[in-house]
mmCIF file of C-alpha atoms in Angstrom:
data_model
loop_
_atom_site.group_PDB
_atom_site.id
_atom_site.type_symbol
_atom_site.label_atom_id
_atom_site.label_comp_id
_atom_site.label_asym_id
_atom_site.label_seq_id
_atom_site.Cartn_x
_atom_site.Cartn_y
_atom_site.Cartn_z
ATOM 1 C CA UNK A 199 30.680 -22.403 -45.292
ATOM 2 C CA UNK A 200 34.221 -23.686 -45.130
ATOM 3 C CA UNK A 201 35.054 -26.301 -42.523
ATOM 4 C CA UNK A 202 38.064 -25.616 -40.356
ATOM 5 C CA UNK A 203 40.598 -28.412 -40.639
ATOM 6 C CA UNK A 204 42.145 -28.052 -37.175
ATOM 7 C CA UNK A 205 41.607 -30.604 -34.428
ATOM 8 C CA UNK A 206 41.334 -29.669 -30.792
ATOM 9 C CA UNK A 207 43.716 -30.950 -28.170
ATOM 10 C CA UNK A 208 42.749 -34.105 -26.348
ATOM 11 C CA UNK A 209 41.046 -33.611 -23.008
ATOM 12 C CA UNK A 210 39.365 -36.063 -20.658
ATOM 13 C CA UNK A 211 35.602 -36.148 -20.450
ATOM 14 C CA UNK A 212 35.455 -34.967 -16.856
ATOM 15 C CA UNK A 213 32.954 -32.117 -16.895
ATOM 16 C CA UNK A 214 29.479 -32.087 -15.388
ATOM 17 C CA UNK A 215 27.989 -30.615 -18.519
ATOM 18 C CA UNK A 216 26.049 -32.247 -21.364
ATOM 19 C CA UNK A 217 26.654 -35.567 -23.115
ATOM 20 C CA UNK A 218 24.944 -36.081 -26.478
ATOM 21 C CA UNK A 219 24.800 -39.593 -27.936
ATOM 22 C CA UNK A 220 24.314 -39.881 -31.695
ATOM 23 C CA UNK A 221 24.309 -42.844 -34.069
ATOM 24 C CA UNK A 222 23.365 -41.161 -37.350
ATOM 25 C CA UNK A 223 24.208 -37.965 -39.271
ATOM 26 C CA UNK A 224 20.664 -36.617 -38.859
ATOM 27 C CA UNK A 225 20.848 -37.059 -35.098
ATOM 28 C CA UNK A 226 24.146 -35.152 -34.996
ATOM 29 C CA UNK A 227 22.666 -32.371 -37.136
ATOM 30 C CA UNK A 228 19.718 -32.066 -34.772
ATOM 31 C CA UNK A 229 22.005 -31.932 -31.742
ATOM 32 C CA UNK A 230 23.735 -28.957 -33.396
ATOM 33 C CA UNK A 231 20.318 -27.398 -34.014
ATOM 34 C CA UNK A 232 19.380 -27.962 -30.362
ATOM 35 C CA UNK A 233 22.661 -26.449 -29.146
ATOM 36 C CA UNK A 234 22.113 -23.397 -31.359
ATOM 37 C CA UNK A 235 18.541 -22.922 -30.128
ATOM 38 C CA UNK A 236 19.545 -23.488 -26.492
ATOM 39 C CA UNK A 237 22.446 -21.056 -26.645
ATOM 40 C CA UNK A 238 25.052 -23.773 -26.083
ATOM 41 C CA UNK A 239 28.406 -22.616 -27.383
ATOM 42 C CA UNK A 240 31.591 -24.498 -28.099
ATOM 43 C CA UNK A 241 35.103 -23.771 -26.937
ATOM 44 C CA UNK A 242 36.863 -20.661 -28.271
ATOM 45 C CA UNK A 243 38.131 -20.970 -31.830
ATOM 46 C CA UNK A 244 41.800 -20.578 -30.856
ATOM 47 C CA UNK A 245 41.507 -23.601 -28.557
ATOM 48 C CA UNK A 246 39.462 -25.592 -31.049
ATOM 49 C CA UNK A 247 42.092 -25.163 -33.755
ATOM 50 C CA UNK A 248 45.138 -25.777 -31.628
ATOM 51 C CA UNK A 249 45.015 -29.592 -31.352
ATOM 52 C CA UNK A 250 47.528 -32.194 -32.417
ATOM 53 C CA UNK A 251 45.258 -34.835 -33.879
ATOM 54 C CA UNK A 252 41.910 -36.438 -33.210
ATOM 55 C CA UNK A 253 41.612 -38.307 -29.933
ATOM 56 C CA UNK A 254 38.609 -40.640 -29.634
ATOM 57 C CA UNK A 255 38.398 -39.911 -25.893
ATOM 58 C CA UNK A 256 38.534 -36.149 -26.004
ATOM 59 C CA UNK A 257 35.752 -34.431 -24.106
ATOM 60 C CA UNK A 258 34.280 -31.178 -22.972
ATOM 61 C CA UNK A 259 35.353 -28.952 -20.097
ATOM 62 C CA UNK A 260 33.072 -28.336 -17.137
ATOM 63 C CA UNK A 261 29.655 -27.178 -18.294
ATOM 64 C CA UNK A 262 30.362 -27.901 -21.977
ATOM 65 C CA UNK A 263 28.762 -30.145 -24.582
ATOM 66 C CA UNK A 264 30.431 -33.375 -25.690
ATOM 67 C CA UNK A 265 29.067 -35.172 -28.736
ATOM 68 C CA UNK A 266 29.615 -38.919 -28.402
ATOM 69 C CA UNK A 267 29.377 -40.738 -31.716
ATOM 70 C CA UNK A 268 28.404 -44.393 -31.247
ATOM 71 C CA UNK A 269 29.732 -45.308 -34.652
ATOM 72 C CA UNK A 270 27.816 -47.848 -36.746
ATOM 73 C CA UNK A 271 29.469 -50.222 -39.217
ATOM 74 C CA UNK A 272 27.674 -49.047 -42.373
ATOM 75 C CA UNK A 273 30.257 -47.222 -44.561
ATOM 76 C CA UNK A 274 27.831 -44.570 -45.868
ATOM 77 C CA UNK A 275 26.599 -43.685 -42.393
ATOM 78 C CA UNK A 276 30.156 -43.565 -41.048
ATOM 79 C CA UNK A 277 31.206 -41.253 -43.876
ATOM 80 C CA UNK A 278 28.365 -38.827 -43.242
ATOM 81 C CA UNK A 279 29.052 -38.935 -39.511
ATOM 82 C CA UNK A 280 32.700 -38.052 -40.136
ATOM 83 C CA UNK A 281 31.653 -35.010 -42.169
ATOM 84 C CA UNK A 282 29.110 -33.954 -39.549
ATOM 85 C CA UNK A 283 31.751 -34.369 -36.834
ATOM 86 C CA UNK A 284 33.942 -31.923 -38.777
ATOM 87 C CA UNK A 285 31.111 -29.389 -38.756
ATOM 88 C CA UNK A 286 30.601 -29.894 -35.016
ATOM 89 C CA UNK A 287 34.292 -29.300 -34.344
ATOM 90 C CA UNK A 288 34.185 -26.227 -36.550
ATOM 91 C CA UNK A 289 31.463 -24.941 -34.229
ATOM 92 C CA UNK A 290 33.859 -25.444 -31.316
ATOM 93 C CA UNK A 291 32.282 -28.561 -29.818
ATOM 94 C CA UNK A 292 34.128 -31.600 -28.541
ATOM 95 C CA UNK A 293 33.513 -34.848 -30.405
ATOM 96 C CA UNK A 294 34.251 -38.239 -28.899
ATOM 97 C CA UNK A 295 34.254 -40.981 -31.537
ATOM 98 C CA UNK A 296 33.508 -44.450 -30.190
ATOM 99 C CA UNK A 297 33.958 -47.599 -32.286
ATOM 100 C CA UNK A 298 30.951 -48.921 -30.414
ATOM 101 C CA UNK A 299 30.361 -51.845 -32.771
ATOM 102 C CA UNK A 300 33.934 -52.693 -33.716
ATOM 103 C CA UNK A 301 33.925 -56.296 -32.547
ATOM 104 C CA UNK A 302 32.501 -58.483 -29.804
ATOM 105 C CA UNK A 303 34.330 -56.659 -27.014
ATOM 106 C CA UNK A 304 33.628 -53.141 -28.331
ATOM 107 C CA UNK A 305 30.377 -52.583 -26.361
ATOM 108 C CA UNK A 306 32.104 -53.485 -23.093
ATOM 109 C CA UNK A 307 34.962 -51.055 -23.754
ATOM 110 C CA UNK A 308 32.564 -48.316 -24.884
ATOM 111 C CA UNK A 309 30.186 -48.638 -21.947
ATOM 112 C CA UNK A 310 33.049 -48.992 -19.471
ATOM 113 C CA UNK A 311 34.718 -45.846 -20.788
ATOM 114 C CA UNK A 312 31.476 -43.865 -20.695
ATOM 115 C CA UNK A 313 30.219 -44.993 -17.280
ATOM 116 C CA UNK A 314 32.021 -42.243 -15.351
ATOM 117 C CA UNK A 315 31.012 -39.367 -17.668
ATOM 118 C CA UNK A 316 27.444 -40.687 -17.721
ATOM 119 C CA UNK A 317 27.192 -40.584 -13.935
ATOM 120 C CA UNK A 318 28.659 -37.070 -13.773
ATOM 121 C CA UNK A 319 26.712 -35.471 -16.619
ATOM 122 C CA UNK A 320 23.956 -33.024 -15.688
ATOM 123 C CA UNK A 321 22.155 -33.351 -19.015
ATOM 124 C CA UNK A 322 21.885 -36.181 -21.561
ATOM 125 C CA UNK A 323 20.844 -35.594 -25.170
ATOM 126 C CA UNK A 324 19.884 -38.581 -27.314
ATOM 127 C CA UNK A 325 18.782 -39.011 -30.894
ATOM 128 C CA UNK A 326 17.278 -42.490 -30.847
ATOM 129 C CA UNK A 327 15.310 -43.620 -27.775
ATOM 130 C CA UNK A 328 14.626 -46.948 -29.546
ATOM 131 C CA UNK A 329 18.339 -47.797 -29.759
ATOM 132 C CA UNK A 330 19.316 -50.645 -27.447
ATOM 133 C CA UNK A 331 22.738 -49.080 -27.057
ATOM 134 C CA UNK A 332 21.229 -45.788 -25.921
ATOM 135 C CA UNK A 333 18.708 -47.534 -23.664
ATOM 136 C CA UNK A 334 21.539 -49.371 -21.936
ATOM 137 C CA UNK A 335 23.444 -46.116 -21.418
ATOM 138 C CA UNK A 336 20.322 -44.466 -19.984
ATOM 139 C CA UNK A 337 20.231 -47.019 -17.195
ATOM 140 C CA UNK A 338 23.639 -45.741 -16.009
ATOM 141 C CA UNK A 339 23.093 -41.986 -16.027
ATOM 142 C CA UNK A 340 21.983 -39.931 -13.055
ATOM 143 C CA UNK A 341 21.299 -36.825 -15.134
ATOM 144 C CA UNK A 342 18.277 -34.775 -14.136
ATOM 145 C CA UNK A 343 17.697 -33.371 -17.628
ATOM 146 C CA UNK A 344 17.068 -35.567 -20.670
ATOM 147 C CA UNK A 345 16.609 -34.181 -24.177
ATOM 148 C CA UNK A 346 15.402 -36.210 -27.166
ATOM 149 C CA UNK A 347 16.204 -34.725 -30.566
ATOM 150 C CA UNK A 348 14.736 -35.953 -33.838
ATOM 151 C CA UNK A 349 15.755 -39.258 -35.361
ATOM 152 C CA UNK A 350 13.422 -38.747 -38.272
ATOM 153 C CA UNK A 351 9.751 -39.635 -38.213
ATOM 154 C CA UNK A 352 10.418 -42.200 -35.461
ATOM 155 C CA UNK A 353 10.165 -39.282 -33.024
ATOM 156 C CA UNK A 354 6.433 -39.119 -33.694
ATOM 157 C CA UNK A 355 6.060 -42.763 -32.709
ATOM 158 C CA UNK A 356 8.250 -42.370 -29.630
ATOM 159 C CA UNK A 357 6.161 -39.497 -28.265
ATOM 160 C CA UNK A 358 2.944 -41.393 -28.988
ATOM 161 C CA UNK A 359 4.177 -44.517 -27.199
ATOM 162 C CA UNK A 360 5.433 -42.490 -24.242
ATOM 163 C CA UNK A 361 2.085 -40.695 -23.944
ATOM 164 C CA UNK A 362 0.157 -43.984 -24.089
ATOM 165 C CA UNK A 363 2.395 -45.826 -21.644
ATOM 166 C CA UNK A 364 3.455 -48.370 -24.267
ATOM 167 C CA UNK A 365 6.782 -50.139 -24.538
ATOM 168 C CA UNK A 366 9.228 -48.641 -26.995
ATOM 169 C CA UNK A 367 9.051 -50.436 -30.360
ATOM 170 C CA UNK A 368 10.019 -49.053 -33.773
ATOM 171 C CA UNK A 369 6.977 -48.381 -35.927
ATOM 172 C CA UNK A 370 7.887 -50.805 -38.729
ATOM 173 C CA UNK A 371 8.270 -53.650 -36.194
ATOM 174 C CA UNK A 372 5.009 -53.126 -34.341
ATOM 175 C CA UNK A 373 2.494 -55.941 -34.650
ATOM 176 C CA UNK A 374 5.122 -58.680 -34.710
ATOM 177 C CA UNK A 375 5.962 -61.089 -31.907
ATOM 178 C CA UNK A 376 9.008 -60.154 -29.802
ATOM 179 C CA UNK A 377 12.068 -62.257 -30.528
ATOM 180 C CA UNK A 378 14.330 -63.929 -27.996
ATOM 181 C CA UNK A 379 16.678 -60.924 -27.877
ATOM 182 C CA UNK A 380 13.704 -58.603 -27.373
ATOM 183 C CA UNK A 381 12.539 -60.632 -24.394
ATOM 184 C CA UNK A 382 16.003 -60.669 -22.805
ATOM 185 C CA UNK A 383 16.370 -56.900 -23.266
ATOM 186 C CA UNK A 384 12.895 -55.975 -22.009
ATOM 187 C CA UNK A 385 13.992 -55.137 -18.419
ATOM 188 C CA UNK A 386 16.639 -52.709 -19.758
ATOM 189 C CA UNK A 387 14.150 -51.159 -22.183
ATOM 190 C CA UNK A 388 11.582 -50.747 -19.399
ATOM 191 C CA UNK A 389 14.117 -49.003 -17.160
ATOM 192 C CA UNK A 390 15.185 -46.715 -20.004
ATOM 193 C CA UNK A 391 11.553 -45.851 -20.633
ATOM 194 C CA UNK A 392 11.179 -44.834 -16.984
ATOM 195 C CA UNK A 393 14.253 -42.619 -17.389
ATOM 196 C CA UNK A 394 12.515 -40.966 -20.337
ATOM 197 C CA UNK A 395 9.422 -40.241 -18.259
ATOM 198 C CA UNK A 396 9.421 -36.971 -16.255
ATOM 199 C CA UNK A 397 9.073 -37.345 -12.505
ATOM 200 C CA UNK A 398 6.119 -35.559 -10.829
ATOM 201 C CA UNK A 399 8.529 -33.954 -8.353
ATOM 202 C CA UNK A 400 10.522 -32.336 -11.139
ATOM 203 C CA UNK A 401 13.663 -34.248 -10.160
ATOM 204 C CA UNK A 402 13.845 -35.623 -13.707
ATOM 205 C CA UNK A 403 12.957 -33.331 -16.615
ATOM 206 C CA UNK A 404 12.398 -34.445 -20.211
ATOM 207 C CA UNK A 405 12.384 -32.273 -23.332
ATOM 208 C CA UNK A 406 11.639 -33.233 -26.921
ATOM 209 C CA UNK A 407 13.309 -30.994 -29.514
ATOM 210 C CA UNK A 408 11.558 -31.712 -32.768
ATOM 211 C CA UNK A 409 10.531 -30.498 -36.200
ATOM 212 C CA UNK A 410 7.919 -33.262 -36.347
ATOM 213 C CA UNK A 411 4.219 -32.646 -35.613
ATOM 214 C CA UNK A 412 3.424 -33.866 -32.101
ATOM 215 C CA UNK A 413 -0.288 -34.328 -31.539
ATOM 216 C CA UNK A 414 -0.307 -35.661 -27.988
ATOM 217 C CA UNK A 415 2.339 -34.429 -25.567
ATOM 218 C CA UNK A 416 3.052 -36.744 -22.616
ATOM 219 C CA UNK A 417 2.352 -35.187 -19.243
ATOM 220 C CA UNK A 418 5.331 -33.257 -17.939
ATOM 221 C CA UNK A 419 7.299 -33.397 -21.207
ATOM 222 C CA UNK A 420 8.469 -30.042 -22.585
ATOM 223 C CA UNK A 421 8.410 -29.663 -26.368
ATOM 224 C CA UNK A 422 10.643 -27.218 -28.249
ATOM 225 C CA UNK A 423 10.381 -26.575 -31.979
ATOM 226 C CA UNK A 424 13.346 -27.271 -34.246
ATOM 227 C CA UNK A 425 13.175 -24.629 -36.980
ATOM 228 C CA UNK A 426 16.570 -25.494 -38.517
ATOM 229 C CA UNK A 427 17.830 -22.044 -37.616
ATOM 230 C CA UNK A 428 21.465 -23.222 -37.417
ATOM 231 C CA UNK A 429 21.302 -24.737 -40.895
ATOM 232 C CA UNK A 430 19.834 -21.549 -42.379
ATOM 233 C CA UNK A 431 22.348 -19.375 -40.536
ATOM 234 C CA UNK A 432 25.368 -21.377 -41.692
ATOM 235 C CA UNK A 433 24.474 -22.362 -45.266
ATOM 236 C CA UNK A 434 22.884 -20.898 -48.380
ATOM 237 C CA UNK A 435 20.753 -19.591 -49.770
ATOM 238 C CA UNK A 436 21.162 -22.227 -52.510
ATOM 239 C CA UNK A 437 21.310 -21.837 -56.252
ATOM 240 C CA UNK A 438 18.029 -23.224 -57.621
ATOM 241 C CA UNK A 439 17.830 -25.106 -60.941
ATOM 242 C CA UNK A 440 14.696 -25.389 -63.064
ATOM 243 C CA UNK A 441 14.445 -29.170 -62.852
ATOM 244 C CA UNK A 442 13.146 -31.491 -60.145
ATOM 245 C CA UNK A 443 15.051 -33.710 -57.726
ATOM 246 C CA UNK A 444 13.742 -36.922 -56.170
ATOM 247 C CA UNK A 445 14.526 -38.070 -52.627
ATOM 248 C CA UNK A 446 15.040 -41.766 -51.956
ATOM 249 C CA UNK A 447 13.778 -43.822 -49.045
ATOM 250 C CA UNK A 448 14.918 -46.982 -47.247
ATOM 251 C CA UNK A 449 11.403 -48.470 -47.000
ATOM 252 C CA UNK A 450 12.513 -51.348 -49.215
ATOM 253 C CA UNK A 451 15.491 -52.070 -46.964
ATOM 254 C CA UNK A 452 13.290 -52.106 -43.849
ATOM 255 C CA UNK A 453 10.959 -54.634 -45.480
ATOM 256 C CA UNK A 454 7.956 -52.314 -45.768
ATOM 257 C CA UNK A 455 7.748 -51.726 -49.548
ATOM 258 C CA UNK A 456 8.233 -54.217 -52.392
ATOM 259 C CA UNK A 457 11.330 -53.516 -54.498
ATOM 260 C CA UNK A 458 9.678 -53.938 -57.923
ATOM 261 C CA UNK A 459 6.769 -51.673 -56.979
ATOM 262 C CA UNK A 460 9.181 -49.073 -55.610
ATOM 263 C CA UNK A 461 11.317 -48.972 -58.767
ATOM 264 C CA UNK A 462 8.176 -48.681 -60.900
ATOM 265 C CA UNK A 463 6.849 -45.834 -58.735
ATOM 266 C CA UNK A 464 10.156 -43.953 -58.854
ATOM 267 C CA UNK A 465 10.280 -44.284 -62.645
ATOM 268 C CA UNK A 466 6.724 -42.982 -63.130
ATOM 269 C CA UNK A 467 7.176 -40.182 -60.618
ATOM 270 C CA UNK A 468 10.411 -39.039 -62.242
ATOM 271 C CA UNK A 469 8.958 -39.085 -65.772
ATOM 272 C CA UNK A 470 5.763 -37.355 -64.711
ATOM 273 C CA UNK A 471 7.548 -34.479 -63.021
ATOM 274 C CA UNK A 472 10.732 -34.272 -65.046
ATOM 275 C CA UNK A 473 13.104 -35.323 -62.262
ATOM 276 C CA UNK A 474 16.729 -35.889 -63.223
ATOM 277 C CA UNK A 475 18.511 -36.648 -59.935
ATOM 278 C CA UNK A 476 17.789 -39.204 -57.222
ATOM 279 C CA UNK A 477 19.267 -38.406 -53.804
ATOM 280 C CA UNK A 478 19.811 -41.774 -52.150
ATOM 281 C CA UNK A 479 19.073 -42.493 -48.520
ATOM 282 C CA UNK A 480 22.213 -43.575 -46.714
ATOM 283 C CA UNK A 481 20.700 -47.016 -46.009
ATOM 284 C CA UNK A 482 19.753 -47.842 -49.589
ATOM 285 C CA UNK A 483 21.657 -50.815 -50.954
ATOM 286 C CA UNK A 484 24.127 -50.537 -53.817
ATOM 287 C CA UNK A 485 22.213 -53.202 -55.775
ATOM 288 C CA UNK A 486 18.943 -51.292 -55.512
ATOM 289 C CA UNK A 487 20.573 -47.993 -56.512
ATOM 290 C CA UNK A 488 22.253 -49.648 -59.507
ATOM 291 C CA UNK A 489 18.888 -50.965 -60.659
ATOM 292 C CA UNK A 490 17.278 -47.547 -60.227
ATOM 293 C CA UNK A 491 20.014 -45.932 -62.317
ATOM 294 C CA UNK A 492 19.617 -48.543 -65.087
ATOM 295 C CA UNK A 493 15.813 -48.774 -65.113
ATOM 296 C CA UNK A 494 14.952 -45.095 -64.658
ATOM 297 C CA UNK A 495 17.898 -43.220 -66.169
ATOM 298 C CA UNK A 496 18.068 -41.035 -63.078
ATOM 299 C CA UNK A 497 21.406 -39.696 -61.906
ATOM 300 C CA UNK A 498 21.772 -41.427 -58.548
ATOM 301 C CA UNK A 499 23.598 -39.314 -55.985
ATOM 302 C CA UNK A 500 24.915 -40.449 -52.600
ATOM 303 C CA UNK A 501 25.161 -37.285 -50.459
ATOM 304 C CA UNK A 502 27.929 -37.124 -47.874
ATOM 305 C CA UNK A 503 25.837 -34.902 -45.576
ATOM 306 C CA UNK A 504 22.181 -34.941 -44.472
ATOM 307 C CA UNK A 505 19.889 -33.770 -47.261
ATOM 308 C CA UNK A 506 18.849 -30.663 -45.314
ATOM 309 C CA UNK A 507 22.434 -29.377 -45.600
ATOM 310 C CA UNK A 508 22.876 -30.561 -49.195
ATOM 311 C CA UNK A 509 19.694 -28.750 -50.243
ATOM 312 C CA UNK A 510 20.598 -25.606 -48.338
ATOM 313 C CA UNK A 511 24.061 -25.499 -49.914
ATOM 314 C CA UNK A 512 22.711 -26.202 -53.420
ATOM 315 C CA UNK A 513 22.391 -26.396 -56.284
ATOM 316 C CA UNK A 514 18.943 -27.925 -55.822
ATOM 317 C CA UNK A 515 15.920 -28.395 -58.062
ATOM 318 C CA UNK A 516 13.014 -26.000 -57.889
ATOM 319 C CA UNK A 517 10.849 -28.963 -56.887
ATOM 320 C CA UNK A 518 11.862 -31.765 -54.519
ATOM 321 C CA UNK A 519 9.804 -34.948 -54.838
ATOM 322 C CA UNK A 520 9.548 -37.366 -51.933
ATOM 323 C CA UNK A 521 7.687 -40.354 -50.605
ATOM 324 C CA UNK A 522 6.607 -40.192 -46.932
ATOM 325 C CA UNK A 523 9.766 -39.527 -44.938
ATOM 326 C CA UNK A 524 11.389 -37.126 -42.535
ATOM 327 C CA UNK A 525 12.356 -34.671 -45.279
ATOM 328 C CA UNK A 526 8.751 -33.679 -46.009
ATOM 329 C CA UNK A 527 8.824 -32.060 -42.559
ATOM 330 C CA UNK A 528 12.431 -30.824 -42.430
ATOM 331 C CA UNK A 529 13.139 -29.538 -45.943
ATOM 332 C CA UNK A 530 10.443 -26.812 -45.879
ATOM 333 C CA UNK A 531 12.092 -25.513 -42.697
ATOM 334 C CA UNK A 532 15.657 -25.748 -43.968
ATOM 335 C CA UNK A 533 14.663 -24.104 -47.268
ATOM 336 C CA UNK A 534 12.456 -21.400 -45.744
ATOM 337 C CA UNK A 535 12.845 -18.169 -47.651
ATOM 338 C CA UNK A 536 13.658 -19.877 -50.938
ATOM 339 C CA UNK A 537 11.358 -20.699 -53.857
ATOM 340 C CA UNK A 538 11.926 -24.456 -53.651
ATOM 341 C CA UNK A 539 8.717 -26.499 -53.430
ATOM 342 C CA UNK A 540 8.513 -29.871 -51.679
ATOM 343 C CA UNK A 541 6.005 -32.387 -53.056
ATOM 344 C CA UNK A 542 5.094 -35.702 -51.412
ATOM 345 C CA UNK A 543 3.252 -38.766 -52.667
ATOM 346 C CA UNK A 544 1.677 -41.412 -50.450
ATOM 347 C CA UNK A 545 2.707 -45.044 -50.482
ATOM 348 C CA UNK A 546 0.027 -47.072 -52.259
ATOM 349 C CA UNK A 547 -1.178 -49.982 -50.084
ATOM 350 C CA UNK A 548 -0.477 -52.373 -52.978
ATOM 351 C CA UNK A 549 3.247 -51.580 -52.688
ATOM 352 C CA UNK A 550 3.507 -52.997 -49.160
ATOM 353 C CA UNK A 551 5.144 -56.363 -48.618
ATOM 354 C CA UNK A 552 3.370 -59.285 -46.981
ATOM 355 C CA UNK A 553 5.695 -58.915 -43.979
ATOM 356 C CA UNK A 554 5.017 -55.179 -43.491
ATOM 357 C CA UNK A 555 3.717 -54.224 -40.066
ATOM 358 C CA UNK A 556 -0.057 -53.699 -39.863
ATOM 359 C CA UNK A 557 0.855 -50.266 -38.510
ATOM 360 C CA UNK A 558 2.836 -49.310 -41.642
ATOM 361 C CA UNK A 559 0.120 -47.847 -43.880
ATOM 362 C CA UNK A 560 -1.443 -45.717 -41.152
ATOM 363 C CA UNK A 561 1.911 -44.449 -39.948
ATOM 364 C CA UNK A 562 3.112 -43.496 -43.445
ATOM 365 C CA UNK A 563 -0.194 -41.774 -44.225
ATOM 366 C CA UNK A 564 0.175 -39.820 -41.002
ATOM 367 C CA UNK A 565 3.669 -38.708 -41.994
ATOM 368 C CA UNK A 566 2.281 -37.302 -45.238
ATOM 369 C CA UNK A 567 -0.949 -35.916 -43.826
ATOM 370 C CA UNK A 568 0.734 -33.923 -41.062
ATOM 371 C CA UNK A 569 3.402 -32.350 -43.308
ATOM 372 C CA UNK A 570 3.173 -28.583 -43.545
ATOM 373 C CA UNK A 571 4.037 -26.404 -46.557
ATOM 374 C CA UNK A 572 4.220 -29.325 -48.977
ATOM 375 C CA UNK A 573 2.329 -30.172 -52.163
ATOM 376 C CA UNK A 574 0.328 -33.428 -52.099
ATOM 377 C CA UNK A 575 0.691 -35.566 -55.229
ATOM 378 C CA UNK A 576 -2.290 -37.663 -56.247
ATOM 379 C CA UNK A 577 -0.539 -40.553 -57.944
ATOM 380 C CA UNK A 578 2.762 -41.616 -59.423
ATOM 381 C CA UNK A 579 0.867 -43.515 -62.109
ATOM 382 C CA UNK A 580 -0.065 -40.397 -64.065
ATOM 383 C CA UNK A 581 0.872 -40.246 -67.721
ATOM 384 C CA UNK A 582 4.489 -39.134 -68.106
ATOM 385 C CA UNK A 583 5.128 -35.633 -69.328
ATOM 386 C CA UNK A 584 8.173 -34.022 -70.752
ATOM 387 C CA UNK A 585 10.520 -32.231 -68.346
ATOM 388 C CA UNK A 586 9.715 -28.597 -67.681
ATOM 389 C CA UNK A 587 10.865 -26.189 -70.327
ATOM 390 C CA UNK A 588 14.411 -25.134 -69.639
ATOM 391 C CA UNK A 589 15.034 -27.963 -67.174
ATOM 392 C CA UNK A 590 18.702 -28.430 -66.494
ATOM 393 C CA UNK A 591 20.011 -31.923 -67.429
ATOM 394 C CA UNK A 592 22.078 -32.445 -64.318
ATOM 395 C CA UNK A 593 23.839 -35.475 -65.805
ATOM 396 C CA UNK A 594 25.706 -33.049 -68.027
ATOM 397 C CA UNK A 595 26.558 -30.495 -65.398
ATOM 398 C CA UNK A 596 30.185 -30.024 -64.544
ATOM 399 C CA UNK A 597 30.353 -30.247 -60.746
ATOM 400 C CA UNK A 598 31.508 -27.182 -58.889
ATOM 401 C CA UNK A 599 34.125 -27.359 -56.142
ATOM 402 C CA UNK A 600 31.334 -27.459 -53.578
ATOM 403 C CA UNK A 601 29.159 -30.125 -55.190
ATOM 404 C CA UNK A 602 32.159 -32.255 -56.048
ATOM 405 C CA UNK A 603 32.853 -32.714 -52.336
ATOM 406 C CA UNK A 604 29.191 -33.277 -51.485
ATOM 407 C CA UNK A 605 28.098 -35.982 -53.926
ATOM 408 C CA UNK A 606 29.126 -39.479 -54.882
ATOM 409 C CA UNK A 607 27.458 -40.522 -58.136
ATOM 410 C CA UNK A 608 26.383 -44.100 -58.814
ATOM 411 C CA UNK A 609 27.034 -45.122 -62.377
ATOM 412 C CA UNK A 610 24.472 -47.313 -64.171
ATOM 413 C CA UNK A 611 27.267 -48.968 -66.124
#
């Protein structure tokens, strides 16, 4: 799919429609999936292409959808968000880019500029209910309808905590003592949690739009399945190579998995299954990726779009190898109708760091155990085997026009 290069004309965010707050590329993708499933349409193409430059305060007309990007500082995340914002504009949606973390005064300017639209909006869509930024914004809104779209596997923990009446804490931080900032923010977090709880009278409705397995649905919460229909409608089917690709994870960066154990596991997994490429998570550090490239010989690739779109566009290996992560749930949906197989291997308890949350092992096992349409791998410590006959050595491939704009390779040199 080609992305239209036009920008829409600036317009104030004055409508009483829907505001969607996103902080990551995956959240923005899932807002587009929600809009597609809900029948939300953007502005007509002739209006969308008639602008005179990007305005960070442009917004949607009455009844429309405005995507508000609360931009992080991480360069990789910002780059992917820029590309996803282009896709959203190509769909005809308004995008409001906020430098929400661009200095000490940035939060005050961002919240002040969004206060009016928040009070007028009829529906709020969020991607990360654990975000302090989002929780603060939720205390301002008067919207009757709240929608939570996937922010990866954290959605499973959010729904569980909401159902059990627990305070909202990210899974890899559970079990630790709250810090000073946590204690100061607790009243805001508690109010945001009440906003995310449906009212018995029906005055406040809450929907979870998810591709994750949800075992226990909180009372009054509506659940809608994300089948990645927009992704399949807009991209692919992909060209499939005979080799295997490996998907990276940021479990080292979040302090859950030991770096040395992770590199060893990646090396054994790649050699066992003949993997040649390693698709990096956007949060993986440059130092870690350099070591992986040197120690394993894998071609490390930094995608500029969420992996669901990269895989659907192709080329992609006939087997995708992963540790427990969101993609073991989303890739089978995005690649439905293709012959690509997704295989997942559990995190061995011996790989966990001493500082890992006591909740970590059970949560990661649950991510793997609830995945549908995936192959379970017994161990990464199996004896290495030669790559499959006819496997394509992707290091030697000449990138096509499409893949050249989708990948940034990390050199081991």
